[in-house]
Amino acid sequence: MKSTALLLLSLVGLATASQHHHAHHFLVNNVGSSPTDGFSRVSFDAQKDGHVQVPCNADPATHYHFDGKYHSFTVHDDELGWNCKDPHGTHPRSEMSLLSKKFMGGKNQFQAWLTVPQGTYGVNLMQVFGGDQHNTAFMLHIYKEDGGSLWRYHHDKIKGGMWDKEFKLNVIHDSESEKVSVYIDDEYHGTYDTNGRSKLGYYYFKTGVYMQTEQSHTMKVKVRDITLWKKQ
């Protein structure tokens, strides 16, 4: 009887130890690392360093507003481009350019929280400007299928069901490997080729709404807490 009891206690002890081991292993695997780990924050003030572009004949106040927390961007598909010297040279946009924080090398990262309302589609929400084959290294579009789906251009679907929910966006541009990595809510969603080394000799980030194709009439996005990061 004693040997049986000791055997049972031993088995229970092993099972308990095993459970604790697996629980610890699970927790270790699920401790979220941030995409910004190892990066240094770049000094940046969106109100001072950002430059907002809206249709050239439009009232800026009806297309962009900052309430102290959210940058709200709005544009319509029947409006002009931002440059009245060539009003049809680009699609309509309400977009913040971060050209003042351009970069030449290393790994550079854009981070912000975005909210896209239901009914906004066929529009770019964020881009890395600078490329060889094209003007951009990366663009993040949203289209109407699957409850508002995020895409790399209209080539690679990243994630669906994104309307009416705030999400954290991290985009890392690696100048050396010419790759861009995308994270949504701290989850890795792929690494993509850029469009060659920038003809400009530098790159910069942009965010807002910039009309693409298969678009809604009105396009809106709210963006908060824009931060920039760098790793040499």
Coordinates of C-alpha atoms in Angstrom, one line a residue:
M1 CA 0.0 0.0 0.0
K2 CA 2.8 2.4 0.9
S3 CA 4.7 1.7 -2.3
T4 CA 1.4 2.2 -4.3
A5 CA 0.8 5.5 -2.5
L6 CA 4.4 6.6 -3.1
L7 CA 4.1 5.7 -6.8
L8 CA 0.8 7.7 -7.1
L9 CA 2.4 10.7 -5.4
S10 CA 5.4 10.5 -7.6
L11 CA 3.2 10.4 -10.7
V12 CA 1.1 13.4 -9.5
G13 CA 4.3 15.3 -8.8
L14 CA 5.6 14.5 -12.3
A15 CA 2.3 15.6 -13.9
T16 CA 2.3 18.8 -11.9
A17 CA 5.9 19.6 -12.8
S18 CA 5.1 18.9 -16.4
Q19 CA 2.1 21.2 -16.3
H20 CA 4.2 24.0 -14.8
H21 CA 6.9 23.4 -17.5
H22 CA 4.4 23.6 -20.4
A23 CA 2.7 26.7 -18.9
H24 CA 6.0 28.5 -18.5
H25 CA 7.0 27.5 -22.1
F26 CA 3.7 28.8 -23.3
L27 CA 4.1 32.1 -21.5
V28 CA 7.7 32.5 -22.8
N29 CA 6.5 32.0 -26.4
N30 CA 3.6 34.5 -26.0
V31 CA 5.5 37.3 -24.4
G32 CA 5.0 39.9 -27.2
S33 CA 8.1 41.6 -28.5
S34 CA 7.6 45.0 -30.1
P35 CA 8.6 45.8 -33.7
T36 CA 10.5 48.8 -32.3
D37 CA 12.8 46.7 -30.1
G38 CA 16.4 47.6 -30.9
F39 CA 15.3 50.8 -32.6
S40 CA 15.9 54.4 -31.4
R41 CA 13.1 56.9 -31.5
V42 CA 13.5 59.8 -33.9
S43 CA 12.7 63.3 -32.7
F44 CA 9.5 64.1 -34.5
D45 CA 6.5 66.4 -34.0
A46 CA 3.8 65.8 -36.6
Q47 CA 2.4 69.3 -36.2
K48 CA 5.8 70.9 -36.8
D49 CA 7.5 68.4 -39.0
G50 CA 4.6 67.1 -41.1
H51 CA 3.4 68.8 -44.2
V52 CA -0.2 68.2 -45.2
Q53 CA -1.2 68.1 -48.9
V54 CA -4.9 68.5 -49.9
P55 CA -6.6 69.2 -53.3
C56 CA -5.1 72.4 -54.6
N57 CA -8.4 74.3 -54.8
A58 CA -9.9 73.0 -51.5
D59 CA -10.2 74.5 -48.1
P60 CA -7.6 72.6 -46.0
A61 CA -9.8 72.8 -42.9
T62 CA -12.4 70.6 -44.6
H63 CA -9.9 68.0 -45.5
Y64 CA -7.5 67.8 -42.5
H65 CA -8.1 68.4 -38.8
F66 CA -6.0 67.8 -35.7
D67 CA -7.9 67.8 -32.4
G68 CA -4.9 67.2 -30.1
K69 CA -5.0 63.4 -30.5
Y70 CA -6.3 62.4 -33.9
H71 CA -5.2 63.6 -37.3
S72 CA -8.4 63.3 -39.4
F73 CA -8.0 63.1 -43.2
T74 CA -10.8 63.4 -45.8
V75 CA -10.8 63.5 -49.6
H76 CA -13.4 62.9 -52.4
D77 CA -12.8 61.1 -55.7
D78 CA -13.9 64.0 -57.9
E79 CA -11.4 66.5 -56.5
L80 CA -8.1 67.8 -58.0
G81 CA -4.5 66.8 -57.2
W82 CA -2.5 68.8 -54.7
N83 CA -0.5 70.8 -57.3
C84 CA -2.6 73.4 -59.2
K85 CA 0.2 73.8 -61.8
D86 CA -0.7 70.2 -62.8
P87 CA -4.1 69.5 -61.1
H88 CA -4.7 66.2 -62.8
G89 CA -1.1 65.0 -62.5
T90 CA -1.9 62.9 -59.4
H91 CA -5.0 61.5 -57.7
P92 CA -6.8 63.5 -55.0
R93 CA -5.3 63.2 -51.6
S94 CA -5.4 64.5 -48.0
E95 CA -2.0 63.3 -46.8
M96 CA 0.8 64.2 -44.4
S97 CA 4.2 64.1 -45.9
L98 CA 7.1 63.5 -43.5
L99 CA 9.7 64.7 -46.1
S100 CA 11.4 66.7 -43.3
K101 CA 12.4 63.4 -41.8
K102 CA 13.8 61.7 -44.9
F103 CA 16.3 59.0 -44.6
M104 CA 19.1 57.5 -46.7
G105 CA 20.1 54.2 -45.1
G106 CA 19.7 51.8 -42.3
K107 CA 16.4 50.5 -41.0
N108 CA 13.7 53.1 -40.6
Q109 CA 10.3 52.5 -39.0
F110 CA 6.9 54.2 -39.1
Q111 CA 4.4 53.6 -36.3
A112 CA 0.9 54.9 -35.8
W113 CA -2.7 53.9 -34.9
L114 CA -5.2 54.1 -37.7
T115 CA -9.0 53.9 -37.9
V116 CA -10.7 53.5 -41.3
P117 CA -14.5 54.0 -41.3
Q118 CA -16.7 51.5 -43.1
G119 CA -17.3 52.6 -46.7
T120 CA -13.8 53.9 -47.3
Y121 CA -11.9 51.9 -49.9
G122 CA -9.7 52.1 -53.0
V123 CA -7.3 54.4 -51.2
N124 CA -3.8 54.4 -49.9
L125 CA -3.3 54.9 -46.1
M126 CA 0.5 54.9 -45.8
Q127 CA 3.4 54.9 -48.1
V128 CA 7.2 54.8 -48.2
F129 CA 8.1 57.3 -50.9
G130 CA 11.2 56.6 -53.0
G131 CA 11.8 53.9 -55.6
D132 CA 13.5 53.1 -58.9
Q133 CA 10.8 51.3 -61.0
H134 CA 8.0 53.3 -59.3
N135 CA 7.9 56.4 -57.1
T136 CA 7.2 54.4 -54.0
A137 CA 8.9 51.5 -52.1
F138 CA 5.7 50.5 -50.4
M139 CA 2.0 51.5 -50.3
L140 CA -0.7 50.2 -47.9
H141 CA -4.1 50.2 -49.6
I142 CA -7.6 49.3 -48.3
Y143 CA -10.3 47.7 -50.4
K144 CA -13.9 46.8 -49.7
E145 CA -13.8 43.0 -49.8
D146 CA -13.7 41.1 -46.5
G147 CA -15.0 44.0 -44.4
G148 CA -12.2 46.3 -45.4
S149 CA -9.0 44.5 -46.3
L150 CA -5.4 45.9 -46.2
W151 CA -3.2 45.2 -49.1
R152 CA 0.3 45.9 -50.3
Y153 CA -0.7 47.9 -53.4
H154 CA -3.4 45.7 -54.9
H155 CA -1.0 42.8 -55.2
D156 CA -0.7 41.1 -51.8
K157 CA -3.5 40.9 -49.2
I158 CA -2.3 41.6 -45.7
K159 CA -5.4 41.4 -43.5
G160 CA -9.2 41.6 -43.7
G161 CA -11.9 42.9 -41.4
M162 CA -10.2 46.2 -40.7
W163 CA -13.1 48.7 -41.1
D164 CA -14.2 50.6 -37.9
K165 CA -11.5 49.2 -35.7
E166 CA -8.4 51.0 -34.6
F167 CA -5.2 49.1 -35.4
K168 CA -1.5 49.7 -34.7
L169 CA 0.6 49.8 -37.8
N170 CA 4.4 49.3 -37.9
V171 CA 6.2 49.5 -41.3
I172 CA 10.0 48.9 -41.4
H173 CA 12.0 49.9 -44.4
D174 CA 15.4 48.3 -44.8
S175 CA 17.5 50.4 -47.2
E176 CA 20.2 47.8 -47.5
S177 CA 18.1 44.7 -48.3
E178 CA 15.5 46.8 -50.1
K179 CA 12.7 45.1 -48.1
V180 CA 9.7 46.3 -46.2
S181 CA 8.2 44.4 -43.2
V182 CA 4.7 45.0 -42.0
Y183 CA 3.2 44.5 -38.5
I184 CA -0.5 44.9 -37.6
D185 CA -1.2 45.1 -33.8
D186 CA 2.4 43.8 -33.2
E187 CA 1.8 40.7 -35.3
Y188 CA 4.2 40.1 -38.3
H189 CA 2.3 40.1 -41.6
G190 CA 5.1 39.7 -44.1
T191 CA 8.2 41.1 -45.7
Y192 CA 8.0 42.5 -49.3
D193 CA 10.4 43.6 -52.0
T194 CA 10.6 47.3 -52.6
N195 CA 10.7 48.9 -56.1
G196 CA 14.5 49.3 -56.2
R197 CA 16.8 51.8 -54.7
S198 CA 15.3 55.3 -54.6
K199 CA 16.1 57.5 -57.6
L200 CA 15.9 60.5 -55.2
G201 CA 18.7 59.1 -53.1
Y202 CA 16.5 59.1 -50.0
Y203 CA 13.1 57.9 -48.7
Y204 CA 10.3 59.3 -46.5
F205 CA 7.0 58.2 -45.0
K206 CA 3.5 59.6 -45.8
T207 CA 0.1 58.9 -44.2
G208 CA -3.5 59.9 -44.8
V209 CA -5.8 59.2 -47.7
Y210 CA -4.6 59.1 -51.3
M211 CA -7.0 57.8 -53.9
Q212 CA -6.2 54.7 -55.9
T213 CA -8.6 52.6 -58.0
E214 CA -12.0 51.0 -57.4
Q215 CA -12.5 53.8 -54.9
S216 CA -15.3 55.1 -52.8
H217 CA -16.6 58.6 -53.3
T218 CA -15.5 59.8 -49.9
M219 CA -12.3 58.4 -48.3
K220 CA -11.4 59.0 -44.6
V221 CA -8.9 57.9 -42.0
K222 CA -8.1 58.9 -38.4
V223 CA -4.4 58.6 -37.4
R224 CA -2.9 59.1 -33.9
D225 CA 0.4 58.9 -32.2
I226 CA 2.7 59.0 -35.2
T227 CA 6.2 58.0 -34.2
L228 CA 9.4 57.4 -36.2
W229 CA 12.2 55.0 -35.3
K230 CA 15.7 54.2 -36.7
K231 CA 18.3 51.4 -36.4
Q232 CA 21.7 51.8 -38.1

